[in-house]
Amino acid sequence: GDVDTLLLDKTGTITLGNRHATEFLPLPGVTERELAAAAQLSSLSDETPEGRSIVVLAKDRHGLRQTEVTGQQVRFVPFAAQTRMSGVDIDGVQIRKGAVDAVLRHVAALRGTGSVKMPELDALAERIAKAGGTPLAVARGDRVLGIVHLKDIIKGGIRDRFAELRRMGIRTVMITGDNPL
């Protein structure tokens, strides 16, 4: 009877915990197909639901089939918590996807600079984060191509449960550790 606000953790409570790719958002001078192709290549060995959804989205939106890499020098780079990126090196070209700040640090290191500022990328990432999504930056070599928008899958019936709580006068607030906004 004394409760007026309920704080709920997002992942696993409100959502299923599996995010899926919903769109490719290229930076100026990059085509969506170019971004999708790089994102797909960086996800070929990624067995997470997110990685598989990037491969499927590239196929569905752009007709991109899984790229054949036989005969090329290929090294897959699994996701690591330390780098917050994954990807692939193909014939000496590094393709990476991951947290925006991690990809920017990677690009800065390839360029031999201390940092890279990209207001267009920051604006896209902030827009996705404010909407509750997760932005994944994608880079090929020392060029950032754009962002993959990941959305959480909401558990069935959650909207109805929240509506019932509101009718009872209880405000619901989602909290999460993966999105500071």
Backbone as a printed PyTorch tensor [residue, N CA C, xyz], in Angstrom:
tensor([[[  0.7920,  -1.2000,   0.0000],
         [  0.0000,   0.0000,   0.0000],
         [  0.8330,   1.2640,   0.0000]],

        [[  2.1020,   1.1590,   0.3610],
         [  2.9530,   2.3390,   0.4230],
         [  3.8170,   2.5140,  -0.8310]],

        [[  3.6340,   1.6490,  -1.8120],
         [  4.4530,   1.7040,  -3.0180],
         [  3.8180,   2.6440,  -4.0310]],

        [[  4.6190,   3.6070,  -4.5330],
         [  4.1030,   4.4670,  -5.6040],
         [  4.9960,   4.4430,  -6.8470]],

        [[  6.2080,   3.8880,  -6.7020],
         [  7.1240,   3.7600,  -7.8320],
         [  7.7840,   2.3920,  -7.7780]],

        [[  7.8300,   1.7260,  -8.9230],
         [  8.4580,   0.4170,  -9.0220],
         [  9.6010,   0.5150, -10.0270]],

        [[ 10.8380,   0.2510,  -9.5630],
         [ 12.0090,   0.2460, -10.4330],
         [ 12.2340,  -1.1780, -10.9170]],

        [[ 12.3210,  -1.3560, -12.2350],
         [ 12.5030,  -2.6850, -12.8150],
         [ 13.7500,  -2.7050, -13.6790]],

        [[ 14.5920,  -3.7100, -13.4820],
         [ 15.7430,  -3.8940, -14.3560],
         [ 15.2310,  -4.2920, -15.7420]],

        [[ 15.8770,  -3.7930, -16.7720],
         [ 15.4190,  -4.0490, -18.1380],
         [ 15.6960,  -5.4840, -18.5780]],

        [[ 16.9660,  -5.8640, -18.6200],
         [ 17.3580,  -7.1160, -19.2440],
         [ 16.9010,  -8.3180, -18.4250]],

        [[ 16.0670,  -9.1310, -19.0360],
         [ 15.5670, -10.3360, -18.4000],
         [ 14.3050, -10.1380, -17.5930]],

        [[ 13.9810,  -8.8980, -17.2430],
         [ 12.7700,  -8.6080, -16.4850],
         [ 11.6930,  -8.0580, -17.4260]],

        [[ 12.0540,  -6.9970, -18.1420],
         [ 11.1340,  -6.3830, -19.1020],
         [ 11.3760,  -6.9410, -20.4990]],

        [[ 12.6420,  -7.2530, -20.7780],
         [ 12.9990,  -7.7640, -22.1040],
         [ 13.4650,  -9.2080, -22.0060]],

        [[ 13.5450,  -9.8560, -23.1640],
         [ 14.0200, -11.2340, -23.2060],
         [ 15.5350, -11.3170, -23.0660]],

        [[ 16.2260, -10.1990, -23.2410],
         [ 17.6770, -10.1910, -23.1390],
         [ 18.3730, -10.4120, -24.4660]],

        [[ 17.6080, -10.6440, -25.5240],
         [ 18.1740, -10.8120, -26.8610],
         [ 17.8050,  -9.6120, -27.6980]],

        [[ 18.7850,  -8.8080, -28.0320],
         [ 18.5230,  -7.6530, -28.8880],
         [ 18.6250,  -8.0890, -30.3440]],

        [[ 17.9280,  -7.3670, -31.2110],
         [ 18.0410,  -7.6860, -32.6320],
         [ 18.2460,  -6.4060, -33.4370]],

        [[ 18.9630,  -6.5620, -34.5530],
         [ 19.2670,  -5.4330, -35.4270],
         [ 18.0060,  -5.0250, -36.1730]],

        [[ 17.7420,  -3.7170, -36.2010],
         [ 16.5410,  -3.2280, -36.8840],
         [ 16.8390,  -2.2990, -38.0430]],

        [[ 18.0230,  -1.6480, -38.0320],
         [ 18.3490,  -0.7810, -39.1570],
         [ 19.8360,  -0.4810, -39.2010]],

        [[ 20.2900,  -0.1290, -40.4120],
         [ 21.6530,   0.3160, -40.6390],
         [ 21.5970,   1.8170, -40.8760]],

        [[ 22.3790,   2.5740, -40.1330],
         [ 22.3920,   4.0370, -40.2320],
         [ 23.7780,   4.5020, -40.6640]],

        [[ 23.9700,   4.6940, -41.9720],
         [ 25.2920,   5.0790, -42.4680],
         [ 25.6160,   6.5410, -42.1960]],

        [[ 26.9030,   6.8180, -42.0900],
         [ 27.3850,   8.1930, -41.9840],
         [ 27.3770,   8.8250, -43.3780]],

        [[ 27.4420,  10.1450, -43.4570],
         [ 27.5010,  10.8060, -44.7650],
         [ 28.6610,  10.2550, -45.6050]],

        [[ 28.3740,  10.0140, -46.8860],
         [ 29.3810,   9.4860, -47.7930],
         [ 29.4670,   7.9760, -47.8140]],

        [[ 28.6320,   7.3090, -47.0230],
         [ 28.6010,   5.8490, -46.9470],
         [ 27.2030,   5.4040, -47.3440]],

        [[ 27.1090,   4.3880, -48.1860],
         [ 25.7850,   3.8660, -48.5300],
         [ 25.3320,   2.8820, -47.4580]],

        [[ 24.0410,   2.7100, -47.3420],
         [ 23.5100,   1.7450, -46.3770],
         [ 23.9820,   0.3380, -46.7210]],

        [[ 24.0590,   0.0310, -48.0140],
         [ 24.5140,  -1.2940, -48.4480],
         [ 25.9730,  -1.5340, -48.0350]],

        [[ 26.8220,  -0.5060, -48.1630],
         [ 28.2290,  -0.6140, -47.7680],
         [ 28.3440,  -0.8980, -46.2680]],

        [[ 27.5560,  -0.1720, -45.4690],
         [ 27.5360,  -0.3940, -44.0290],
         [ 27.0230,  -1.7980, -43.7100]],

        [[ 25.9480,  -2.2100, -44.3820],
         [ 25.3630,  -3.5340, -44.1350],
         [ 26.3530,  -4.6470, -44.4720]],

        [[ 27.0800,  -4.4920, -45.5650],
         [ 28.0550,  -5.5110, -45.9660],
         [ 29.1700,  -5.6350, -44.9210]],

        [[ 29.6750,  -4.5070, -44.4420],
         [ 30.7340,  -4.5530, -43.4230],
         [ 30.2040,  -5.1250, -42.1140]],

        [[ 28.9980,  -4.7170, -41.7220],
         [ 28.4090,  -5.2370, -40.4820],
         [ 28.2030,  -6.7440, -40.5840]],

        [[ 27.7540,  -7.1930, -41.7520],
         [ 27.5490,  -8.6280, -41.9430],
         [ 28.8710,  -9.3890, -41.8570]],

        [[ 29.9070,  -8.8860, -42.5190],
         [ 31.2150,  -9.5430, -42.4500],
         [ 31.7230,  -9.6210, -41.0150]],

        [[ 31.5320,  -8.5400, -40.2600],
         [ 32.0120,  -8.5280, -38.8780],
         [ 31.2100,  -9.4680, -37.9890]],

        [[ 30.0730,  -9.9360, -38.4840],
         [ 29.1840, -10.7850, -37.6900],
         [ 29.1830, -12.2440, -38.1330]],

        [[ 29.9840, -12.5990, -39.1330],
         [ 29.9440, -13.9630, -39.6660],
         [ 30.2050, -15.0320, -38.6220]],

        [[ 31.1090, -14.7770, -37.6930],
         [ 31.4180, -15.7950, -36.6770],
         [ 30.7250, -15.5000, -35.3530]],

        [[ 29.8730, -14.4820, -35.3200],
         [ 29.1940, -14.0590, -34.0950],
         [ 27.9250, -14.8900, -33.9140]],

        [[ 27.9400, -15.7850, -32.9520],
         [ 26.8010, -16.6820, -32.7260],
         [ 25.7730, -16.1160, -31.7550]],

        [[ 25.9550, -14.8740, -31.3130],
         [ 24.9710, -14.2690, -30.4200],
         [ 23.6990, -13.9520, -31.2100]],

        [[ 22.5640, -13.8090, -30.5240],
         [ 21.3430, -13.4070, -31.2340],
         [ 21.5250, -12.0730, -31.9700]],

        [[ 22.2890, -11.1610, -31.3710],
         [ 22.5310,  -9.8670, -32.0130],
         [ 23.3000, -10.0390, -33.3110]],

        [[ 24.3840, -10.8260, -33.2530],
         [ 25.2070, -11.0630, -34.4390],
         [ 24.4270, -11.7460, -35.5480]],

        [[ 23.6610, -12.7680, -35.1890],
         [ 22.8510, -13.4660, -36.2050],
         [ 21.8160, -12.5270, -36.8120]],

        [[ 21.2530, -11.6350, -35.9920],
         [ 20.2350, -10.7190, -36.5090],
         [ 20.8330,  -9.7040, -37.4880]],

        [[ 22.1000,  -9.3380, -37.3160],
         [ 22.7630,  -8.4380, -38.2640],
         [ 22.9120,  -9.1270, -39.6140]],

        [[ 23.3230, -10.3930, -39.5950],
         [ 23.4630, -11.1540, -40.8350],
         [ 22.1080, -11.2540, -41.5470]],

        [[ 21.0630, -11.5350, -40.8000],
         [ 19.7140, -11.6620, -41.3790],
         [ 19.2230, -10.3220, -41.9240]],

        [[ 19.4250,  -9.2410, -41.1820],
         [ 18.9820,  -7.9240, -41.6380],
         [ 19.6890,  -7.5280, -42.9350]],

        [[ 20.9880,  -7.7890, -43.0340],
         [ 21.7370,  -7.4750, -44.2670],
         [ 21.1900,  -8.2790, -45.4420]],

        [[ 20.8340,  -9.5080, -45.1880],
         [ 20.2580, -10.3620, -46.2430],
         [ 18.8720,  -9.8610, -46.6370]],

        [[ 18.0290,  -9.5820, -45.6450],
         [ 16.6500,  -9.1650, -45.9270],
         [ 16.5640,  -7.7970, -46.5960]],

        [[ 17.3480,  -6.8410, -46.1270],
         [ 17.2630,  -5.4680, -46.6510],
         [ 18.0270,  -5.2660, -47.9480]],

        [[ 19.1460,  -5.9900, -48.0970],
         [ 20.0300,  -5.7050, -49.2250],
         [ 20.3530,  -6.9320, -50.0660]],

        [[ 19.7160,  -8.0450, -49.7790],
         [ 19.9600,  -9.2600, -50.5540],
         [ 21.3720,  -9.7920, -50.3900]],

        [[ 22.0570,  -9.3960, -49.3350],
         [ 23.4320,  -9.8320, -49.1150],
         [ 23.4340, -11.2310, -48.5090]],

        [[ 24.0050, -12.1540, -49.2180],
         [ 24.1760, -13.5090, -48.6950],
         [ 25.4530, -13.5260, -47.8750]],

        [[ 25.6020, -14.5170, -47.0330],
         [ 26.8410, -14.6090, -46.2600],
         [ 28.0100, -14.6660, -47.2280]],

        [[ 28.9190, -13.7410, -47.0700],
         [ 30.0500, -13.6010, -47.9660],
         [ 30.9750, -14.8110, -47.8530]],

        [[ 31.3780, -15.3340, -48.9840],
         [ 32.3190, -16.4490, -49.0140],
         [ 33.7230, -15.8910, -48.8100]],

        [[ 34.4190, -16.3770, -47.8060],
         [ 35.7550, -15.8660, -47.4990],
         [ 36.8380, -16.9080, -47.7560]],

        [[ 36.4700, -18.0090, -48.4180],
         [ 37.4360, -19.0510, -48.7340],
         [ 38.5070, -18.4860, -49.6620]],

        [[ 39.7500, -18.8500, -49.4030],
         [ 40.8460, -18.4010, -50.2550],
         [ 41.4230, -17.0610, -49.8400]],

        [[ 40.8050, -16.4100, -48.8850],
         [ 41.3130, -15.1350, -48.3920],
         [ 41.9660, -15.3620, -47.0340]],

        [[ 42.8490, -14.4500, -46.6720],
         [ 43.4460, -14.4880, -45.3500],
         [ 42.4060, -13.9420, -44.3710]],

        [[ 41.8520, -14.8180, -43.5530],
         [ 40.7620, -14.4190, -42.6600],
         [ 41.1080, -14.7800, -41.2210]],

        [[ 40.8630, -13.8080, -40.3420],
         [ 41.0020, -14.0540, -38.9060],
         [ 39.8010, -13.4290, -38.2150]],

        [[ 38.9900, -14.2690, -37.6050],
         [ 37.8280, -13.7630, -36.8820],
         [ 38.2710, -13.2830, -35.5060]],

        [[ 37.6990, -12.1710, -35.0790],
         [ 38.0250, -11.5680, -33.7960],
         [ 36.7780, -11.6610, -32.9180]],

        [[ 36.7750, -12.5790, -31.9500],
         [ 35.5830, -12.7300, -31.1080],
         [ 35.3990, -11.5290, -30.1950]],

        [[ 34.1640, -11.3310, -29.7510],
         [ 33.8820, -10.2570, -28.8080],
         [ 34.6950, -10.4790, -27.5470]],

        [[ 35.2360,  -9.3840, -27.0160],
         [ 35.9480,  -9.4350, -25.7420],
         [ 35.4600,  -8.2850, -24.8760]],

        [[ 35.2320,  -8.5600, -23.6090],
         [ 34.7620,  -7.5230, -22.6930],
         [ 35.7750,  -6.3840, -22.5800]],

        [[ 37.0570,  -6.7020, -22.7390],
         [ 38.0970,  -5.6710, -22.6250],
         [ 38.0260,  -4.6830, -23.7950]],

        [[ 37.8100,  -5.1750, -25.0080],
         [ 37.7800,  -4.2920, -26.1800],
         [ 36.3770,  -3.7900, -26.4980]],

        [[ 35.3550,  -4.5390, -26.0760],
         [ 33.9460,  -4.2540, -26.3670],
         [ 33.6870,  -4.1920, -27.8690]],

        [[ 34.4220,  -5.0360, -28.6250],
         [ 34.2850,  -5.1200, -30.0780],
         [ 34.4470,  -6.5660, -30.5200]],

        [[ 34.0070,  -6.8210, -31.7460],
         [ 34.2990,  -8.0720, -32.4230],
         [ 34.4610,  -7.7380, -33.8940]],

        [[ 34.8310,  -8.7260, -34.6830],
         [ 34.9600,  -8.4450, -36.0980],
         [ 35.7590,  -9.4810, -36.8310]],

        [[ 36.3990,  -9.0080, -37.9010],
         [ 37.1510,  -9.9040, -38.7670],
         [ 38.2610,  -9.1070, -39.4410]],

        [[ 39.3940,  -9.7870, -39.6730],
         [ 40.4600,  -9.2360, -40.4980],
         [ 40.4570, -10.0440, -41.7870]],

        [[ 40.2600,  -9.3690, -42.9190],
         [ 40.2440, -10.0400, -44.2200],
         [ 41.3150,  -9.4120, -45.0890]],

        [[ 42.2890, -10.2440, -45.4800],
         [ 43.3870,  -9.7740, -46.3310],
         [ 43.9720,  -8.4610, -45.8200]],

        [[ 44.1730,  -8.3720, -44.5060],
         [ 44.8140,  -7.2140, -43.9110],
         [ 43.8880,  -6.0550, -43.5850]],

        [[ 42.6030,  -6.1440, -43.9510],
         [ 41.6440,  -5.0750, -43.6530],
         [ 40.8810,  -5.4610, -42.3910]],

        [[ 40.8970,  -4.5680, -41.4090],
         [ 40.2020,  -4.8240, -40.1520],
         [ 38.7840,  -4.2690, -40.2200]],

        [[ 37.8080,  -5.1260, -39.9660],
         [ 36.4170,  -4.6960, -39.8780],
         [ 35.9800,  -4.9760, -38.4470]],

        [[ 35.4710,  -3.9430, -37.7660],
         [ 35.0730,  -4.0930, -36.3730],
         [ 33.6930,  -3.5090, -36.1410]],

        [[ 32.9820,  -4.1230, -35.1960],
         [ 31.7170,  -3.5660, -34.7130],
         [ 31.7480,  -3.6380, -33.2000]],

        [[ 31.1030,  -2.6380, -32.5610],
         [ 31.0900,  -2.6580, -31.1120],
         [ 30.5930,  -1.3500, -30.5440]],

        [[ 30.8340,  -1.1730, -29.2750],
         [ 30.4350,   0.0600, -28.5930],
         [ 31.0720,   1.2460, -29.3210]],

        [[ 30.3270,   2.3290, -29.4140],
         [ 30.7690,   3.4880, -30.1900],
         [ 32.1280,   3.9920, -29.7100]],

        [[ 32.3020,   4.1710, -28.4090],
         [ 33.5730,   4.6880, -27.9170],
         [ 34.7200,   3.7170, -28.1730]],

        [[ 34.4530,   2.4160, -28.1190],
         [ 35.4890,   1.4160, -28.3710],
         [ 35.9180,   1.4370, -29.8350]],

        [[ 34.9690,   1.5560, -30.7340],
         [ 35.2970,   1.6030, -32.1630],
         [ 36.0640,   2.8880, -32.4790]],

        [[ 35.6770,   3.9930, -31.8650],
         [ 36.4070,   5.2500, -32.0870],
         [ 37.8570,   5.1500, -31.5830]],

        [[ 38.0670,   4.4950, -30.4450],
         [ 39.4340,   4.2920, -29.9470],
         [ 40.2310,   3.4140, -30.9120]],

        [[ 39.5860,   2.3890, -31.4470],
         [ 40.2330,   1.4870, -32.4110],
         [ 40.6580,   2.2660, -33.6580]],

        [[ 39.7670,   3.0870, -34.1820],
         [ 40.0660,   3.8890, -35.3710],
         [ 41.1840,   4.8860, -35.0790]],

        [[ 41.1360,   5.5090, -33.9180],
         [ 42.1990,   6.4530, -33.5430],
         [ 43.5530,   5.7460, -33.4860]],

        [[ 43.5810,   4.5410, -32.9520],
         [ 44.8350,   3.7910, -32.8700],
         [ 45.3560,   3.4600, -34.2720]],

        [[ 44.4610,   3.0790, -35.1860],
         [ 44.8890,   2.7870, -36.5570],
         [ 45.4280,   4.0290, -37.2480]],

        [[ 44.8570,   5.1650, -36.9480],
         [ 45.3050,   6.4270, -37.5480],
         [ 46.5350,   6.9860, -36.8480]],

        [[ 46.8540,   6.4320, -35.6900],
         [ 47.9860,   6.9370, -34.9290],
         [ 47.6880,   8.2550, -34.2400]],

        [[ 46.4120,   8.4930, -33.9460],
         [ 46.0240,   9.7190, -33.2490],
         [ 45.4770,   9.3720, -31.8840]],

        [[ 45.4280,  10.3690, -31.0230],
         [ 44.9390,  10.1400, -29.6660],
         [ 43.4450,   9.9450, -29.5810]],

        [[ 42.7110,  10.5850, -30.4900],
         [ 41.2460,  10.4460, -30.4510],
         [ 40.6670,  10.8070, -31.8130]],

        [[ 39.4240,  10.4330, -31.9930],
         [ 38.6730,  10.7590, -33.1970],
         [ 37.3570,  11.3730, -32.7470]],

        [[ 37.0250,  12.5340, -33.2530],
         [ 35.7460,  13.1870, -32.9440],
         [ 34.8420,  13.0580, -34.1620]],

        [[ 33.6250,  12.5710, -33.9450],
         [ 32.6750,  12.3900, -35.0300],
         [ 31.2930,  12.8350, -34.5700]],

        [[ 30.9610,  14.1120, -34.7220],
         [ 29.6640,  14.6080, -34.2510],
         [ 28.4740,  13.8930, -34.8850]],

        [[ 28.5910,  13.5240, -36.1710],
         [ 27.4790,  12.8250, -36.8360],
         [ 27.2330,  11.4700, -36.1830]],

        [[ 28.3170,  10.7540, -35.8730],
         [ 28.2050,   9.4500, -35.2260],
         [ 27.6250,   9.6070, -33.8250]],

        [[ 28.1220,  10.5940, -33.0930],
         [ 27.6220,  10.8420, -31.7380],
         [ 26.1270,  11.1490, -31.7500]],

        [[ 25.6760,  11.9280, -32.7360],
         [ 24.2560,  12.2850, -32.8310],
         [ 23.4020,  11.0500, -33.1040]],

        [[ 23.8580,  10.1820, -34.0100],
         [ 23.1180,   8.9410, -34.2900],
         [ 23.0570,   8.0600, -33.0450]],

        [[ 24.1980,   7.8990, -32.3780],
         [ 24.2540,   7.0410, -31.1890],
         [ 23.3540,   7.5730, -30.0850]],

        [[ 23.3610,   8.8850, -29.8930],
         [ 22.5240,   9.4720, -28.8500],
         [ 21.0490,   9.2990, -29.1680]],

        [[ 20.6790,   9.4710, -30.4380],
         [ 19.2770,   9.2910, -30.8430],
         [ 18.7990,   7.8680, -30.5450]],

        [[ 19.6370,   6.8860, -30.8620],
         [ 19.2770,   5.4840, -30.6080],
         [ 19.1920,   5.2220, -29.1070]],

        [[ 20.1690,   5.7040, -28.3490],
         [ 20.1870,   5.4880, -26.8990],
         [ 18.9840,   6.1340, -26.2270]],

        [[ 18.6080,   7.3570, -26.6500],
         [ 17.4460,   8.0310, -26.0660],
         [ 16.1570,   7.2740, -26.3380]],

        [[ 16.1230,   6.5420, -27.4600],
         [ 14.9450,   5.7450, -27.7980],
         [ 14.9640,   4.3850, -27.1060]],

        [[ 16.0040,   4.1260, -26.2930],
         [ 16.0830,   2.8660, -25.5550],
         [ 16.8320,   1.7720, -26.2830]],

        [[ 17.4040,   2.0790, -27.4480],
         [ 18.1400,   1.0880, -28.2160],
         [ 19.6160,   1.0700, -27.8760]],

        [[ 20.3300,   0.2100, -28.5670],
         [ 21.7710,   0.0990, -28.3980],
         [ 22.4390,   0.3750, -29.7390]],

        [[ 23.3210,   1.3770, -29.8020],
         [ 24.0440,   1.6430, -31.0420],
         [ 25.3320,   0.8270, -31.1090]],

        [[ 25.5610,   0.1680, -32.2450],
         [ 26.8220,  -0.5280, -32.4940],
         [ 27.5000,   0.1660, -33.6610]],

        [[ 28.6690,   0.7150, -33.4290],
         [ 29.4140,   1.3570, -34.5090],
         [ 30.1170,   0.2890, -35.3370]],

        [[ 30.2950,   0.5910, -36.6260],
         [ 30.9770,  -0.3200, -37.5400],
         [ 32.0700,   0.4640, -38.2580]],

        [[ 33.2690,  -0.1310, -38.3110],
         [ 34.3880,   0.5140, -39.0080],
         [ 35.0640,  -0.5010, -39.9210]],

        [[ 35.5120,  -0.0050, -41.0530],
         [ 36.3570,  -0.7990, -41.9570],
         [ 37.6750,  -0.0460, -42.0730]],

        [[ 38.7280,  -0.6800, -41.6050],
         [ 40.0050,   0.0180, -41.5480],
         [ 39.8920,   1.1800, -40.5920]],

        [[ 40.4040,   2.3310, -41.0060],
         [ 40.3450,   3.5040, -40.1230],
         [ 39.1780,   4.4190, -40.4680]],

        [[ 38.1400,   3.8660, -41.0860],
         [ 36.9650,   4.6450, -41.4840],
         [ 35.7130,   4.1040, -40.7880]],

        [[ 35.0760,   4.9340, -40.0130],
         [ 33.8110,   4.5490, -39.3810],
         [ 32.7220,   4.6880, -40.4380]],

        [[ 31.9250,   3.6320, -40.6000],
         [ 30.9020,   3.6030, -41.6430],
         [ 29.5260,   4.0320, -41.1470]],

        [[ 29.2320,   3.7410, -39.8960],
         [ 27.9180,   4.0800, -39.3690],
         [ 27.5740,   3.2170, -38.1730]],

        [[ 26.2750,   3.0800, -37.9600],
         [ 25.7700,   2.4120, -36.7640],
         [ 24.7080,   1.3800, -37.1320]],

        [[ 24.7390,   0.2810, -36.4050],
         [ 23.6540,  -0.7030, -36.4410],
         [ 22.7990,  -0.4390, -35.2040]],

        [[ 21.4970,  -0.2940, -35.4180],
         [ 20.5570,  -0.0530, -34.3210],
         [ 20.0580,  -1.3960, -33.8100]],

        [[ 20.3530,  -1.6770, -32.5460],
         [ 19.8480,  -2.8840, -31.8930],
         [ 18.6880,  -2.5050, -30.9810]],

        [[ 17.6250,  -3.2800, -31.0570],
         [ 16.4770,  -3.0680, -30.1730],
         [ 16.2690,  -4.2970, -29.3070]],

        [[ 15.8250,  -4.0370, -28.1000],
         [ 15.4810,  -5.1280, -27.1960],
         [ 14.1320,  -5.7080, -27.5820]],

        [[ 13.9590,  -6.9860, -27.3110],
         [ 12.6760,  -7.6600, -27.5420],
         [ 11.9320,  -7.6670, -26.2150]],

        [[ 10.7960,  -6.9650, -26.1820],
         [  9.9950,  -6.8410, -24.9690],
         [  9.2330,  -8.1470, -24.7220]],

        [[  9.1840,  -8.5630, -23.4770],
         [  8.4240,  -9.7660, -23.1220],
         [  6.9370,  -9.5520, -23.3870]],

        [[  6.2850, -10.6100, -23.7680],
         [  4.8510, -10.5510, -24.0180],
         [  4.0770, -10.1900, -22.7600]],

        [[  3.0650,  -9.3240, -22.9180],
         [  2.1940,  -8.9580, -21.8170],
         [  2.7080,  -7.8490, -20.9210]],

        [[  3.9240,  -7.3870, -21.1440],
         [  4.5050,  -6.3530, -20.2670],
         [  3.6980,  -5.0640, -20.3250]],

        [[  3.2970,  -4.6460, -21.5180],
         [  2.5410,  -3.3930, -21.6460],
         [  1.2490,  -3.4500, -20.8150]],

        [[  0.5670,  -4.5840, -20.8870],
         [ -0.6690,  -4.7410, -20.1170],
         [ -0.3950,  -4.7160, -18.6110]],

        [[  0.7000,  -5.3360, -18.1950],
         [  1.0540,  -5.3400, -16.7670],
         [  1.3660,  -3.9230, -16.2820]],

        [[  2.0850,  -3.1620, -17.1050],
         [  2.4010,  -1.7800, -16.7370],
         [  1.1280,  -0.9370, -16.6720]],

        [[  0.2090,  -1.1580, -17.6000],
         [ -1.0600,  -0.4130, -17.5970],
         [ -1.8320,  -0.7080, -16.3130]],

        [[ -1.8320,  -1.9600, -15.8790],
         [ -2.5100,  -2.3350, -14.6340],
         [ -1.8480,  -1.6540, -13.4340]],

        [[ -0.5300,  -1.6210, -13.4050],
         [  0.1800,  -0.9420, -12.3170],
         [ -0.1620,   0.5520, -12.3010]],

        [[ -0.2240,   1.1750, -13.4870],
         [ -0.5880,   2.6030, -13.5510],
         [ -2.0000,   2.8340, -13.0250]],

        [[ -2.9170,   1.9300, -13.3480],
         [ -4.2960,   2.0490, -12.8350],
         [ -4.3200,   1.9720, -11.3070]],

        [[ -3.3590,   1.2730, -10.7310],
         [ -3.2560,   1.1510,  -9.2810],
         [ -2.5160,   2.3410,  -8.6720]],

        [[ -2.0420,   3.2670,  -9.5330],
         [ -1.3140,   4.4350,  -9.0470],
         [  0.1750,   4.2070,  -8.8680]],

        [[  0.6820,   3.1310,  -9.4510],
         [  2.1060,   2.8160,  -9.3270],
         [  2.8200,   3.1820, -10.6240]],

        [[  3.8100,   4.0470, -10.4820],
         [  4.6280,   4.4530, -11.6290],
         [  5.7290,   3.4200, -11.8300]],

        [[  5.9820,   3.0340, -13.0870],
         [  7.0530,   2.0770, -13.3820],
         [  8.2210,   2.8100, -14.0350]],

        [[  9.4180,   2.4440, -13.6320],
         [ 10.6430,   3.0330, -14.1790],
         [ 11.5880,   1.9130, -14.5540]],

        [[ 12.0590,   1.9430, -15.8040],
         [ 13.0150,   0.9410, -16.2720],
         [ 14.4230,   1.4500, -15.9600]],

        [[ 15.2320,   0.5730, -15.3740],
         [ 16.6400,   0.8980, -15.1480],
         [ 17.4840,  -0.1390, -15.8690]],

        [[ 18.6650,   0.2810, -16.3010],
         [ 19.5320,  -0.6390, -17.0260],
         [ 20.9790,  -0.1930, -16.8990]],

        [[ 21.8720,  -1.1300, -16.9440],
         [ 23.2810,  -0.8100, -16.8790],
         [ 23.9190,  -0.6260, -18.2380]],

        [[ 23.1890,  -0.9590, -19.3280],
         [ 23.8080,  -0.8840, -20.6480],
         [ 23.4850,   0.3920, -21.4080]],

        [[ 22.7920,   1.3290, -20.7640],
         [ 22.4570,   2.5730, -21.4480],
         [ 22.3470,   3.6840, -20.3980]],

        [[ 23.3800,   4.5100, -20.2620],
         [ 23.3390,   5.5390, -19.2200],
         [ 22.2250,   6.5750, -19.4160]],

        [[ 21.7500,   6.7460, -20.6610],
         [ 20.6540,   7.6850, -20.8770],
         [ 19.3480,   7.1260, -20.3730]]])
